[in-house]
């Protein structure tokens, strides 16, 4: 499908949708509506001008009668597509503001040329005034340069453009939330998760809670309406209770209610259809407290689930045999529910770019006492693998025929298995020592947690147990994963980073941390090396079993850091291995990658669901369609599902 900037748009299929019952399809439909109505929330969370920028550009796209073939208009369209993709003016992954290729003069002329009623004007505001307001936001590189700043030593809130705090310094926010913590509370709510923290004119701090009657009420009311409709066609009483509890939480904003919902949700394993809808992940907040809005509607992939069920059934064996110190292991690994799901709709922070697996809920005490629900999204993984086949990437970056053969034969399989191990076992393994603050690692927490889960997967993918369980066909299959993982972490993921920039995103940091640490230890003893051939750098691996030992050593250390809340060690590891980039290698990767003409980031168009009614107006079926283009879909969502005011 289509390409622009560093992005490629793909389409995913929803195999098995037709085989769902009419009731299940109707449930998917209602949950999809609940998902689509939240779209505006994320735009506003990502920056307070985002809705105005999006609506202004959409108005021009739809109504501009000037030169639509000119470079300025075409560049504006690319910029608008990027704004849609990122739910705002900052890159969805790197968090830097992207640079428009059209001119301020063009924007001003276009805004003045179209009917001003189509622009998101405030009361009494003129189109020229709106232009003056938005122009620096769009064009000035020094205004809101980053959605999220993580640079050590700076005030992370005052230097971040995300809309989670208003006029609040990092110190003030940390104090505000530290004061809420009760060390004796073994079931603490996720303080700060569902609100914006605002400093009032008199200097006091106040949370504006995202709930019915609160901030974002216009969108949340719609979500609640469709959740209630979904509840009417729930598959069973347990699922109906899950949905009702979530609706109540949206109505009250009470974080204890969110925990109640999360527990009911994690316990509901019987329903075929499932969903996520809410303020879930905190990657977008520099302090890791406030959650971006997202939604996923899905149903169980019965065939694909067999693989993960096998892993989960042996969870205790994996925990017991890991190289982690006994004090940091769970005596009993509970509730690792493993399944493969089929995504039916992606929304909010999962759209158009999405994860290929999820593991929720995030609250540590719920995970410890009730377990977690861990899924990999089979149809999304398949769409990625289809897109990657034969694109020339491995031919360019993989060292030799032997490695290519391994990857060809075992690459997809071991990728899937590594994701399963990461999600089903990795995140759920290990324990915090008594009294250790789950947030002790602060800004380094996300990177360390992802490294922990990845290492668990890397360590075990080479274990004979997987062949014994029938999950891998050969004891050498794991080499495909080791090679591609290290090649990615050492070299090829740099293609996602702009020249001169650091590695910022938690998953990328984690992969570089692991790869560089293992390289530092393994290279002097010739377990692996980077070689030059025809002026190009390649990874060579000489001793795969030794790599496994090194992954195990690092897993033990990372688990120790997590279990004991060793902030200093987390900071040292991340800052030393995960952040900085070798400029020469970086430039080489970018040059080689550019020649392939591939997009480093991918996102997805959703299918379109429509109710099929009979002459009496009764719903007889839900139709699924795959005919919508990226632009058509985004414009439709903005037209039909955009309840928030431009200023929130
Ligand atoms: Zn993870």
Coordinates of C-alpha atoms and ligand atoms in Angstrom, one line a residue:
X1 CA 0.0 0.0 0.0
X2 CA 1.1 3.6 0.3
X3 CA 4.4 5.1 1.4
X4 CA 5.2 8.6 2.7
X5 CA 8.0 10.1 4.8
X6 CA 9.5 7.2 6.8
X7 CA 6.1 5.4 6.9
X8 CA 4.4 2.5 5.1
X9 CA 0.8 1.8 5.4
X10 CA -0.3 -1.9 5.4
X11 CA -3.6 -3.6 5.6
X12 CA -4.4 -6.5 7.9
X13 CA -6.9 -9.2 7.4
X14 CA -9.3 -10.5 10.1
X15 CA -9.4 -14.2 9.4
X16 CA -12.2 -15.9 11.2
X17 CA -14.5 -12.9 11.6
X18 CA -17.0 -14.5 9.3
X19 CA -17.2 -17.6 11.5
X20 CA -18.1 -15.7 14.6
X21 CA -21.7 -15.8 15.7
X22 CA -24.0 -12.9 14.9
X23 CA -24.0 -11.9 18.6
X24 CA -20.2 -12.0 18.7
X25 CA -19.9 -9.9 15.5
X26 CA -22.4 -7.4 17.0
X27 CA -20.2 -7.3 20.1
X28 CA -17.2 -6.6 18.0
X29 CA -19.1 -3.8 16.2
X30 CA -20.1 -2.1 19.5
X31 CA -16.6 -2.4 20.9
X32 CA -15.2 -1.0 17.7
X33 CA -17.5 2.0 17.9
X34 CA -16.3 2.5 21.5
X35 CA -12.8 2.4 20.2
X36 CA -13.2 4.8 17.4
X37 CA -14.9 7.5 19.6
X38 CA -11.7 7.9 21.7
X39 CA -9.5 8.9 18.8
X40 CA -9.4 12.7 19.7
X41 CA -8.3 12.0 23.2
X42 CA -4.8 10.8 22.2
X43 CA -4.4 13.8 19.8
X44 CA -5.0 16.1 22.7
X45 CA -2.8 14.1 25.1
X46 CA 0.0 14.3 22.7
X47 CA 0.0 18.1 22.6
X48 CA -2.5 20.9 23.2
X49 CA -2.4 22.2 19.6
X50 CA -2.8 18.9 17.9
X51 CA -6.5 18.9 17.3
X52 CA -6.4 22.4 15.9
X53 CA -3.5 21.5 13.6
X54 CA -5.3 18.4 12.4
X55 CA -8.6 20.1 11.8
X56 CA -7.0 23.1 10.1
X57 CA -5.1 20.8 7.7
X58 CA -8.1 18.7 7.1
X59 CA -10.2 21.8 6.3
X60 CA -7.6 22.8 3.7
X61 CA -7.4 19.2 2.3
X62 CA -11.1 19.1 1.9
X63 CA -11.9 22.6 0.8
X64 CA -8.9 24.2 -0.9
X65 CA -9.7 25.1 -4.5
X66 CA -6.2 26.5 -5.4
X67 CA -3.3 24.6 -6.9
X68 CA -3.7 21.1 -5.6
X69 CA -0.8 19.8 -7.8
X70 CA 1.7 22.3 -6.5
X71 CA 4.6 21.3 -4.2
X72 CA 3.3 23.2 -1.3
X73 CA -0.1 21.5 -1.3
X74 CA 1.5 18.1 -1.9
X75 CA 3.9 18.6 1.0
X76 CA 1.0 19.7 3.2
X77 CA -0.8 16.4 2.4
X78 CA 2.3 14.5 3.4
X79 CA 2.5 16.5 6.6
X80 CA -1.2 15.9 7.3
X81 CA -0.7 12.1 6.8
X82 CA 2.1 12.2 9.3
X83 CA -0.1 14.1 11.8
X84 CA -2.7 11.4 11.4
X85 CA -0.1 8.7 11.8
X86 CA 1.5 10.2 15.0
X87 CA -1.8 11.5 16.5
X88 CA 0.0 14.9 16.6
X89 CA 2.9 16.9 15.3
X90 CA 5.7 14.8 16.8
X91 CA 7.1 11.5 15.5
X92 CA 5.2 8.6 16.9
X93 CA 8.4 6.7 17.8
X94 CA 11.2 9.2 18.2
X95 CA 8.9 11.9 19.7
X96 CA 10.7 14.7 17.8
X97 CA 8.6 17.3 16.0
X98 CA 8.7 16.7 12.3
X99 CA 9.6 19.3 9.8
X100 CA 7.1 20.5 7.2
X101 CA 8.2 20.9 3.6
X102 CA 5.5 23.5 2.8
X103 CA 5.8 27.2 3.5
X104 CA 4.1 29.3 6.2
X105 CA 3.0 31.6 3.3
X106 CA 1.2 28.8 1.7
X107 CA -0.5 27.8 4.9
X108 CA -1.6 31.3 5.6
X109 CA -3.0 31.9 2.1
X110 CA -4.8 28.5 2.1
X111 CA -6.4 29.2 5.5
X112 CA -7.6 32.6 4.3
X113 CA -8.8 31.2 1.0
X114 CA -11.2 28.6 2.4
X115 CA -14.5 29.2 4.2
X116 CA -13.5 30.2 7.7
X117 CA -16.4 28.1 9.2
X118 CA -14.5 25.0 8.2
X119 CA -11.5 26.0 10.5
X120 CA -11.3 25.2 14.2
X121 CA -11.7 28.9 15.2
X122 CA -12.2 29.9 18.8
X123 CA -15.0 32.3 19.7
X124 CA -14.3 35.6 17.9
X125 CA -11.0 34.3 16.4
X126 CA -10.2 35.1 12.8
X127 CA -8.4 32.7 10.3
X128 CA -5.4 35.0 10.4
X129 CA -5.2 34.8 14.2
X130 CA -5.5 31.1 14.1
X131 CA -2.6 31.0 11.6
X132 CA -0.5 33.2 13.9
X133 CA -1.2 30.8 16.8
X134 CA -0.4 27.6 14.9
X135 CA 2.5 28.8 12.7
X136 CA 5.2 28.6 15.3
X137 CA 3.8 25.3 16.5
X138 CA 4.1 23.8 13.0
X139 CA 7.2 25.6 11.6
X140 CA 9.4 26.9 14.4
X141 CA 11.8 24.0 15.4
X142 CA 12.4 25.6 18.8
X143 CA 8.7 25.6 19.8
X144 CA 7.6 22.2 21.3
X145 CA 10.6 20.4 19.8
X146 CA 9.8 17.1 21.6
X147 CA 6.6 15.4 22.7
X148 CA 8.6 13.7 25.4
X149 CA 12.1 14.7 26.5
X150 CA 14.1 12.2 28.5
X151 CA 17.5 14.0 28.5
X152 CA 19.1 13.5 31.9
X153 CA 19.4 16.7 34.0
X154 CA 16.7 18.7 32.3
X155 CA 13.2 19.3 33.7
X156 CA 11.5 16.5 31.8
X157 CA 8.0 18.1 32.1
X158 CA 8.8 21.7 31.2
X159 CA 10.8 20.5 28.1
X160 CA 8.1 18.0 26.9
X161 CA 5.2 19.0 24.7
X162 CA 2.9 16.3 25.8
X163 CA -0.3 17.5 27.5
X164 CA -0.2 15.6 30.7
X165 CA 1.0 18.4 32.9
X166 CA 0.2 22.1 32.7
X167 CA 2.6 24.6 34.3
X168 CA 4.0 21.9 36.6
X169 CA 7.7 21.3 37.2
X170 CA 9.2 17.8 37.4
X171 CA 10.0 18.3 41.1
X172 CA 6.5 19.5 41.9
X173 CA 4.9 16.6 40.1
X174 CA 7.2 14.0 41.7
X175 CA 6.4 15.5 45.1
X176 CA 2.7 15.6 44.4
X177 CA 2.6 11.9 43.6
X178 CA 5.2 10.8 46.1
X179 CA 3.0 12.2 48.8
X180 CA 0.2 9.9 47.7
X181 CA 2.2 6.8 48.2
X182 CA 1.5 4.8 51.3
X183 CA 4.3 2.2 51.8
X184 CA 1.9 0.0 53.9
X185 CA -0.7 -0.2 51.0
X186 CA -0.2 -3.5 49.3
X187 CA -2.8 -2.7 46.6
X188 CA -1.9 0.8 45.6
X189 CA -3.9 2.4 42.8
X190 CA -1.9 3.8 39.8
X191 CA -1.8 7.3 41.1
X192 CA -1.9 9.9 38.3
X193 CA -2.9 7.4 35.6
X194 CA -6.1 9.1 34.3
X195 CA -5.6 12.9 34.8
X196 CA -3.8 16.0 33.7
X197 CA -2.0 17.7 36.6
X198 CA -2.5 21.4 36.5
X199 CA -1.0 24.3 38.5
X200 CA -3.7 26.8 39.4
X201 CA -3.2 30.6 39.4
X202 CA -2.7 30.4 43.2
X203 CA 0.0 27.9 42.8
X204 CA -1.9 24.8 44.0
X205 CA -1.8 21.6 42.0
X206 CA -5.0 19.9 40.9
X207 CA -5.8 16.9 38.8
X208 CA -8.3 17.3 36.0
X209 CA -9.5 13.7 35.7
X210 CA -10.4 12.1 32.4
X211 CA -14.0 10.9 33.1
X212 CA -17.6 11.6 32.4
X213 CA -18.2 15.1 33.5
X214 CA -14.4 15.8 33.6
X215 CA -11.7 16.4 31.0
X216 CA -12.5 14.7 27.7
X217 CA -16.1 14.0 28.7
X218 CA -17.5 14.5 25.2
X219 CA -15.5 11.5 24.0
X220 CA -15.8 9.4 27.1
X221 CA -19.6 9.7 27.1
X222 CA -19.6 8.2 23.6
X223 CA -17.3 5.4 24.7
X224 CA -19.5 4.7 27.7
X225 CA -22.6 4.6 25.5
X226 CA -21.1 2.0 23.1
X227 CA -19.7 0.0 26.0
X228 CA -23.2 -0.2 27.4
X229 CA -24.5 -1.3 24.0
X230 CA -21.7 -3.9 24.0
X231 CA -22.8 -5.1 27.4
X232 CA -26.2 -5.9 26.0
X233 CA -24.6 -8.5 23.6
X234 CA -21.9 -9.8 25.9
X235 CA -21.1 -13.4 25.5
X236 CA -21.6 -14.3 29.2
X237 CA -22.3 -12.7 32.6
X238 CA -18.6 -12.4 33.5
X239 CA -17.9 -10.4 30.3
X240 CA -20.9 -8.3 30.9
X241 CA -19.6 -7.4 34.3
X242 CA -16.2 -6.5 32.9
X243 CA -17.8 -4.1 30.5
X244 CA -20.1 -2.6 33.1
X245 CA -17.2 -2.1 35.5
X246 CA -15.2 -0.3 32.9
X247 CA -18.1 1.9 32.0
X248 CA -18.5 2.8 35.7
X249 CA -14.8 3.6 36.0
X250 CA -15.1 6.0 33.0
X251 CA -18.1 7.6 34.8
X252 CA -16.4 8.0 38.2
X253 CA -12.7 8.3 37.3
X254 CA -12.0 6.3 40.5
X255 CA -8.7 4.5 40.1
X256 CA -9.8 1.8 42.5
X257 CA -12.6 1.1 40.0
X258 CA -9.9 0.7 37.3
X259 CA -8.2 -1.9 39.4
X260 CA -11.5 -3.7 40.0
X261 CA -12.1 -3.7 36.2
X262 CA -8.5 -4.9 35.5
X263 CA -9.0 -7.9 37.9
X264 CA -12.3 -8.9 36.3
X265 CA -10.8 -8.5 32.9
X266 CA -7.7 -10.6 33.6
X267 CA -9.9 -13.3 35.1
X268 CA -12.2 -13.5 32.0
X269 CA -10.6 -16.2 29.9
X270 CA -13.7 -17.8 28.6
X271 CA -15.0 -15.2 26.2
X272 CA -14.0 -15.5 22.6
X273 CA -14.2 -11.7 21.9
X274 CA -12.0 -9.5 24.1
X275 CA -10.9 -5.8 24.1
X276 CA -8.7 -3.2 25.7
X277 CA -10.2 0.3 26.0
X278 CA -8.8 3.0 28.3
X279 CA -5.8 4.8 29.7
X280 CA -3.3 2.0 29.7
X281 CA 0.3 2.6 28.8
X282 CA 2.5 5.2 30.3
X283 CA 5.3 5.4 27.8
X284 CA 4.2 8.8 26.6
X285 CA 4.7 10.5 30.0
X286 CA 8.3 11.3 30.9
X287 CA 7.5 10.4 34.5
X288 CA 5.8 7.1 33.5
X289 CA 2.6 7.9 35.4
X290 CA 0.0 9.1 33.0
X291 CA -1.5 6.8 30.4
X292 CA -2.3 7.5 26.8
X293 CA -5.7 6.4 25.6
X294 CA -5.8 3.2 23.4
X295 CA -8.2 0.5 22.3
X296 CA -7.9 -2.9 20.7
X297 CA -10.9 -5.1 19.8
X298 CA -10.0 -8.7 19.2
X299 CA -11.0 -12.3 19.4
X300 CA -9.2 -15.5 20.2
X301 CA -7.3 -17.3 17.5
X302 CA -8.0 -20.9 18.5
X303 CA -5.5 -22.5 16.3
X304 CA -2.7 -20.1 17.0
X305 CA -3.2 -20.3 20.7
X306 CA -1.9 -23.8 20.9
X307 CA 1.7 -22.6 20.8
X308 CA 1.4 -20.2 23.7
X309 CA -0.7 -22.6 25.7
X310 CA 2.2 -25.1 25.6
X311 CA 4.6 -22.5 26.9
X312 CA 2.3 -21.3 29.6
X313 CA 1.6 -24.8 30.8
X314 CA 5.3 -25.1 31.6
X315 CA 5.7 -21.6 33.1
X316 CA 6.9 -23.0 36.4
X317 CA 9.6 -25.1 34.8
X318 CA 10.9 -22.0 33.0
X319 CA 10.9 -19.9 36.1
X320 CA 12.7 -22.6 38.1
X321 CA 15.4 -23.2 35.5
X322 CA 16.2 -19.5 34.7
X323 CA 19.7 -18.2 35.5
X324 CA 18.2 -15.6 37.9
X325 CA 19.2 -15.8 41.6
X326 CA 16.7 -17.8 43.6
X327 CA 15.8 -14.9 45.8
X328 CA 14.4 -13.0 42.8
X329 CA 12.3 -15.9 41.4
X330 CA 8.6 -16.4 41.9
X331 CA 8.0 -19.5 44.0
X332 CA 4.8 -20.0 42.1
X333 CA 4.2 -18.5 38.7
X334 CA 0.6 -17.7 38.5
X335 CA -2.0 -16.8 35.9
X336 CA 0.1 -16.5 32.8
X337 CA -2.8 -16.7 30.4
X338 CA -1.4 -17.2 26.9
X339 CA -3.3 -16.7 23.7
X340 CA -3.0 -15.6 20.2
X341 CA -5.6 -13.1 19.1
X342 CA -6.9 -11.7 15.9
X343 CA -7.1 -7.9 16.0
X344 CA -10.4 -6.7 14.7
X345 CA -9.8 -3.0 15.3
X346 CA -6.9 -0.8 16.4
X347 CA -7.4 2.6 18.0
X348 CA -5.7 5.4 19.9
X349 CA -2.1 4.7 20.8
X350 CA -2.4 1.3 18.9
X351 CA -3.3 2.9 15.6
X352 CA -2.1 3.1 12.9
X353 CA 1.2 1.9 14.4
X354 CA 0.6 -1.0 16.7
X355 CA 2.3 -3.5 19.0
X356 CA 2.4 -7.2 18.0
X357 CA 1.7 -8.4 21.5
X358 CA 0.3 -7.0 24.7
X359 CA 0.6 -8.0 28.4
X360 CA -1.8 -6.4 30.8
X361 CA -2.7 -5.1 33.3
X362 CA 0.3 -3.1 34.3
X363 CA -0.2 -2.7 38.0
X364 CA 2.4 -4.9 39.7
X365 CA 0.3 -6.0 42.6
X366 CA -2.5 -7.2 40.3
X367 CA 0.0 -9.1 38.2
X368 CA 1.4 -10.7 41.4
X369 CA -1.9 -11.8 42.8
X370 CA -4.1 -12.2 39.8
X371 CA -1.7 -12.8 36.9
X372 CA -1.8 -11.1 33.6
X373 CA -3.3 -11.6 30.2
X374 CA -0.7 -12.0 27.6
X375 CA -1.5 -12.1 23.9
X376 CA 0.3 -11.9 20.6
X377 CA -1.6 -10.5 17.7
X378 CA -1.4 -13.2 15.0
X379 CA -2.8 -11.3 12.1
X380 CA -0.7 -8.3 12.7
X381 CA 2.5 -10.4 12.9
X382 CA 1.5 -12.1 9.7
X383 CA 1.0 -8.8 7.9
X384 CA 4.5 -7.6 8.9
X385 CA 6.0 -10.9 7.8
X386 CA 4.2 -10.7 4.5
X387 CA 5.5 -7.2 3.9
X388 CA 9.1 -8.1 4.8
X389 CA 9.4 -11.1 2.6
X390 CA 11.6 -10.4 -0.4
X391 CA 12.2 -6.7 0.3
X392 CA 16.0 -7.0 0.0
X393 CA 16.7 -6.3 3.7
X394 CA 18.4 -9.5 4.6
X395 CA 20.3 -9.7 1.3
X396 CA 21.9 -6.3 2.2
X397 CA 22.6 -6.7 5.9
X398 CA 23.1 -10.4 6.7
X399 CA 26.7 -11.6 6.5
X400 CA 26.6 -14.9 4.5
X401 CA 24.6 -17.8 3.0
X402 CA 24.6 -19.8 6.2
X403 CA 23.0 -17.0 8.2
X404 CA 20.5 -16.3 5.4
X405 CA 19.6 -20.0 5.2
X406 CA 18.9 -20.1 9.0
X407 CA 16.8 -16.9 8.8
X408 CA 14.9 -18.2 5.7
X409 CA 14.1 -21.4 7.4
X410 CA 13.5 -20.4 11.0
X411 CA 13.2 -16.6 11.1
X412 CA 9.4 -16.2 11.2
X413 CA 9.0 -19.1 13.6
X414 CA 11.6 -18.0 16.1
X415 CA 10.4 -14.4 15.9
X416 CA 6.9 -15.5 16.9
X417 CA 8.3 -17.8 19.6
X418 CA 10.5 -15.0 21.0
X419 CA 7.5 -12.7 21.2
X420 CA 5.5 -15.4 23.0
X421 CA 8.3 -16.0 25.5
X422 CA 8.6 -12.3 26.0
X423 CA 4.9 -11.7 26.6
X424 CA 3.8 -15.0 28.2
X425 CA 6.7 -15.6 30.5
X426 CA 9.2 -12.8 30.5
X427 CA 7.1 -9.9 31.9
X428 CA 5.5 -12.2 34.4
X429 CA 8.6 -13.8 35.7
X430 CA 10.6 -12.8 38.8
X431 CA 9.6 -10.8 41.8
X432 CA 10.3 -7.6 43.7
X433 CA 11.9 -8.0 47.1
X434 CA 9.5 -6.9 49.9
X435 CA 9.4 -3.1 50.3
X436 CA 10.9 -2.3 46.9
X437 CA 9.0 0.5 45.2
X438 CA 7.8 -0.7 41.8
X439 CA 8.7 2.8 40.4
X440 CA 12.2 2.7 41.9
X441 CA 13.8 2.7 38.5
X442 CA 11.8 5.8 37.4
X443 CA 12.7 6.9 33.9
X444 CA 14.8 3.8 33.3
X445 CA 12.0 1.4 34.4
X446 CA 10.5 0.8 31.0
X447 CA 13.8 0.0 29.3
X448 CA 14.8 -2.3 32.1
X449 CA 11.5 -4.1 32.1
X450 CA 11.5 -4.6 28.3
X451 CA 15.1 -5.9 28.5
X452 CA 14.1 -8.3 31.2
X453 CA 11.3 -9.8 29.1
X454 CA 13.5 -9.9 25.9
X455 CA 16.4 -11.6 27.7
X456 CA 14.0 -14.2 29.2
X457 CA 13.0 -15.0 25.6
X458 CA 16.5 -15.0 24.3
X459 CA 17.8 -17.3 27.0
X460 CA 15.1 -19.8 26.5
X461 CA 14.7 -19.9 22.8
X462 CA 18.0 -21.8 22.7
X463 CA 16.8 -24.3 25.3
X464 CA 16.4 -28.0 24.3
X465 CA 13.1 -27.8 26.2
X466 CA 11.5 -26.0 23.2
X467 CA 12.5 -28.8 20.8
X468 CA 11.3 -31.3 23.3
X469 CA 7.9 -29.5 23.6
X470 CA 7.6 -29.6 19.8
X471 CA 7.8 -25.8 19.5
X472 CA 11.0 -25.8 17.4
X473 CA 11.8 -28.3 14.8
X474 CA 15.6 -28.2 15.3
X475 CA 18.2 -27.5 18.0
X476 CA 19.8 -25.0 15.7
X477 CA 16.7 -23.0 15.0
X478 CA 17.4 -20.5 17.8
X479 CA 20.5 -19.2 15.9
X480 CA 18.2 -17.4 13.5
X481 CA 16.8 -15.4 16.3
X482 CA 20.2 -14.7 18.0
X483 CA 21.6 -13.5 14.7
X484 CA 18.7 -11.2 13.7
X485 CA 18.3 -9.9 17.3
X486 CA 21.9 -8.9 17.6
X487 CA 22.2 -7.6 14.1
X488 CA 19.1 -5.4 14.8
X489 CA 20.3 -4.2 18.2
X490 CA 23.9 -3.5 17.1
X491 CA 23.3 -2.2 13.6
X492 CA 20.1 -2.2 11.7
X493 CA 17.7 -0.6 14.2
X494 CA 19.8 2.6 13.8
X495 CA 18.0 3.1 10.5
X496 CA 15.1 4.3 12.7
X497 CA 17.1 7.0 14.3
X498 CA 17.8 10.5 12.8
X499 CA 21.4 11.4 12.3
X500 CA 22.8 13.0 15.4
X501 CA 20.0 11.8 17.7
X502 CA 20.2 9.4 20.6
X503 CA 18.2 6.3 21.1
X504 CA 15.1 7.3 23.0
X505 CA 12.3 4.8 22.8
X506 CA 12.2 2.1 25.5
X507 CA 12.1 -0.9 23.2
X508 CA 14.9 0.4 21.0
X509 CA 17.0 1.2 24.1
X510 CA 16.4 -2.2 25.5
X511 CA 17.5 -3.9 22.3
X512 CA 20.6 -1.8 22.0
X513 CA 21.4 -2.4 25.7
X514 CA 21.3 -6.1 25.3
X515 CA 23.2 -6.3 22.0
X516 CA 25.9 -3.9 23.0
X517 CA 26.4 -5.5 26.4
X518 CA 26.7 -8.9 24.9
X519 CA 29.1 -7.6 22.2
X520 CA 31.3 -5.9 24.8
X521 CA 31.6 -9.2 26.7
X522 CA 31.7 -11.6 23.8
X523 CA 33.9 -9.8 21.3
X524 CA 37.2 -10.1 23.2
X525 CA 36.7 -13.9 23.4
X526 CA 35.7 -14.1 19.7
X527 CA 32.2 -15.2 20.3
X528 CA 31.0 -12.6 17.8
X529 CA 32.5 -9.7 15.8
X530 CA 31.7 -6.9 13.5
X531 CA 33.6 -7.3 10.2
X532 CA 34.2 -5.1 7.2
X533 CA 33.7 -6.4 3.7
X534 CA 33.6 -4.2 0.6
X535 CA 33.4 -1.2 2.9
X536 CA 30.3 -2.5 4.7
X537 CA 29.9 -3.7 8.3
X538 CA 28.5 -7.1 9.0
X539 CA 27.9 -9.2 12.1
X540 CA 29.5 -12.6 12.4
X541 CA 28.7 -15.0 15.1
X542 CA 31.3 -17.7 15.9
X543 CA 30.0 -19.2 19.2
X544 CA 26.2 -19.3 19.6
X545 CA 26.2 -21.3 22.9
X546 CA 28.5 -18.7 24.4
X547 CA 25.9 -16.0 23.5
X548 CA 23.3 -17.9 25.3
X549 CA 25.4 -17.8 28.5
X550 CA 25.9 -14.1 28.1
X551 CA 22.2 -13.5 27.7
X552 CA 21.7 -15.5 30.8
X553 CA 24.3 -13.5 32.8
X554 CA 22.6 -10.2 31.7
X555 CA 19.2 -11.6 32.6
X556 CA 20.4 -12.4 36.1
X557 CA 21.8 -8.9 36.5
X558 CA 18.7 -7.1 35.1
X559 CA 16.4 -9.2 37.3
X560 CA 18.6 -8.2 40.3
X561 CA 18.2 -4.6 39.4
X562 CA 14.5 -4.9 39.1
X563 CA 14.0 -7.0 42.2
X564 CA 16.1 -4.7 44.4
X565 CA 15.1 -1.4 42.8
X566 CA 18.8 -0.6 42.1
X567 CA 18.3 2.7 40.4
X568 CA 22.0 3.6 40.1
X569 CA 22.7 0.3 38.3
X570 CA 19.8 0.7 36.0
X571 CA 20.9 4.2 35.1
X572 CA 24.5 3.1 34.5
X573 CA 23.5 0.2 32.2
X574 CA 21.1 2.3 30.2
X575 CA 23.3 5.3 29.9
X576 CA 26.4 3.3 29.0
X577 CA 24.9 0.9 26.5
X578 CA 21.4 1.9 25.4
X579 CA 21.5 5.6 24.5
X580 CA 24.5 6.7 22.5
X581 CA 25.0 5.9 18.9
X582 CA 28.3 5.3 17.0
X583 CA 28.0 8.1 14.4
X584 CA 30.1 6.3 11.7
X585 CA 28.1 3.1 11.9
X586 CA 24.9 5.0 12.1
X587 CA 25.7 6.9 8.9
X588 CA 26.6 3.7 7.1
X589 CA 23.3 2.0 8.2
X590 CA 21.3 4.9 7.0
X591 CA 23.1 5.0 3.6
X592 CA 22.7 1.3 3.0
X593 CA 19.1 1.3 4.1
X594 CA 18.2 4.3 2.0
X595 CA 19.3 2.4 -1.1
X596 CA 16.7 -0.3 -0.3
X597 CA 14.0 2.4 -0.3
X598 CA 12.1 0.8 2.6
X599 CA 10.0 2.5 5.2
X600 CA 11.3 2.0 8.8
X601 CA 7.9 2.3 10.4
X602 CA 4.7 0.7 9.5
X603 CA 1.1 1.2 10.4
X604 CA -2.3 -0.2 9.5
X605 CA -5.6 0.7 8.0
X606 CA -8.5 -0.8 9.9
X607 CA -11.2 -2.8 8.2
X608 CA -14.6 -1.2 8.1
X609 CA -17.6 -2.7 9.9
X610 CA -21.1 -2.1 8.9
X611 CA -24.4 -3.4 10.4
X612 CA -26.5 -5.3 7.9
X613 CA -30.2 -4.9 8.6
X614 CA -33.3 -6.5 7.2
X615 CA -36.4 -4.7 6.0
X616 CA -37.7 -4.5 9.5
X617 CA -34.6 -2.7 10.6
X618 CA -33.2 -5.6 12.6
X619 CA -29.5 -6.3 12.6
X620 CA -29.0 -9.6 10.8
X621 CA -25.3 -9.5 10.3
X622 CA -22.1 -7.4 10.5
X623 CA -20.2 -6.9 7.3
X624 CA -16.5 -6.4 7.2
X625 CA -14.8 -4.4 4.4
X626 CA -11.2 -3.8 3.3
X627 CA -11.7 -1.2 0.6
X628 CA -10.9 2.0 2.5
X629 CA -7.7 3.9 1.8
X630 CA -5.6 5.4 4.5
X631 CA -6.7 9.0 3.7
X632 CA -10.4 8.0 3.3
X633 CA -10.3 6.3 6.7
X634 CA -8.6 9.1 8.5
X635 CA -11.0 11.7 7.0
X636 CA -14.0 9.5 7.9
X637 CA -12.8 9.1 11.5
X638 CA -12.3 12.9 11.8
X639 CA -15.8 13.5 10.3
X640 CA -17.8 10.8 12.2
X641 CA -15.9 10.3 15.4
X642 CA -14.5 13.7 16.6
X643 CA -16.4 14.9 19.6
X644 CA -13.8 16.9 21.5
X645 CA -13.6 20.7 21.3
X646 CA -10.3 22.0 19.9
X647 CA -9.2 23.3 23.2
X648 CA -9.4 21.0 26.2
Ligands
LIG1 ZN1 7.2 -6.0 26.5

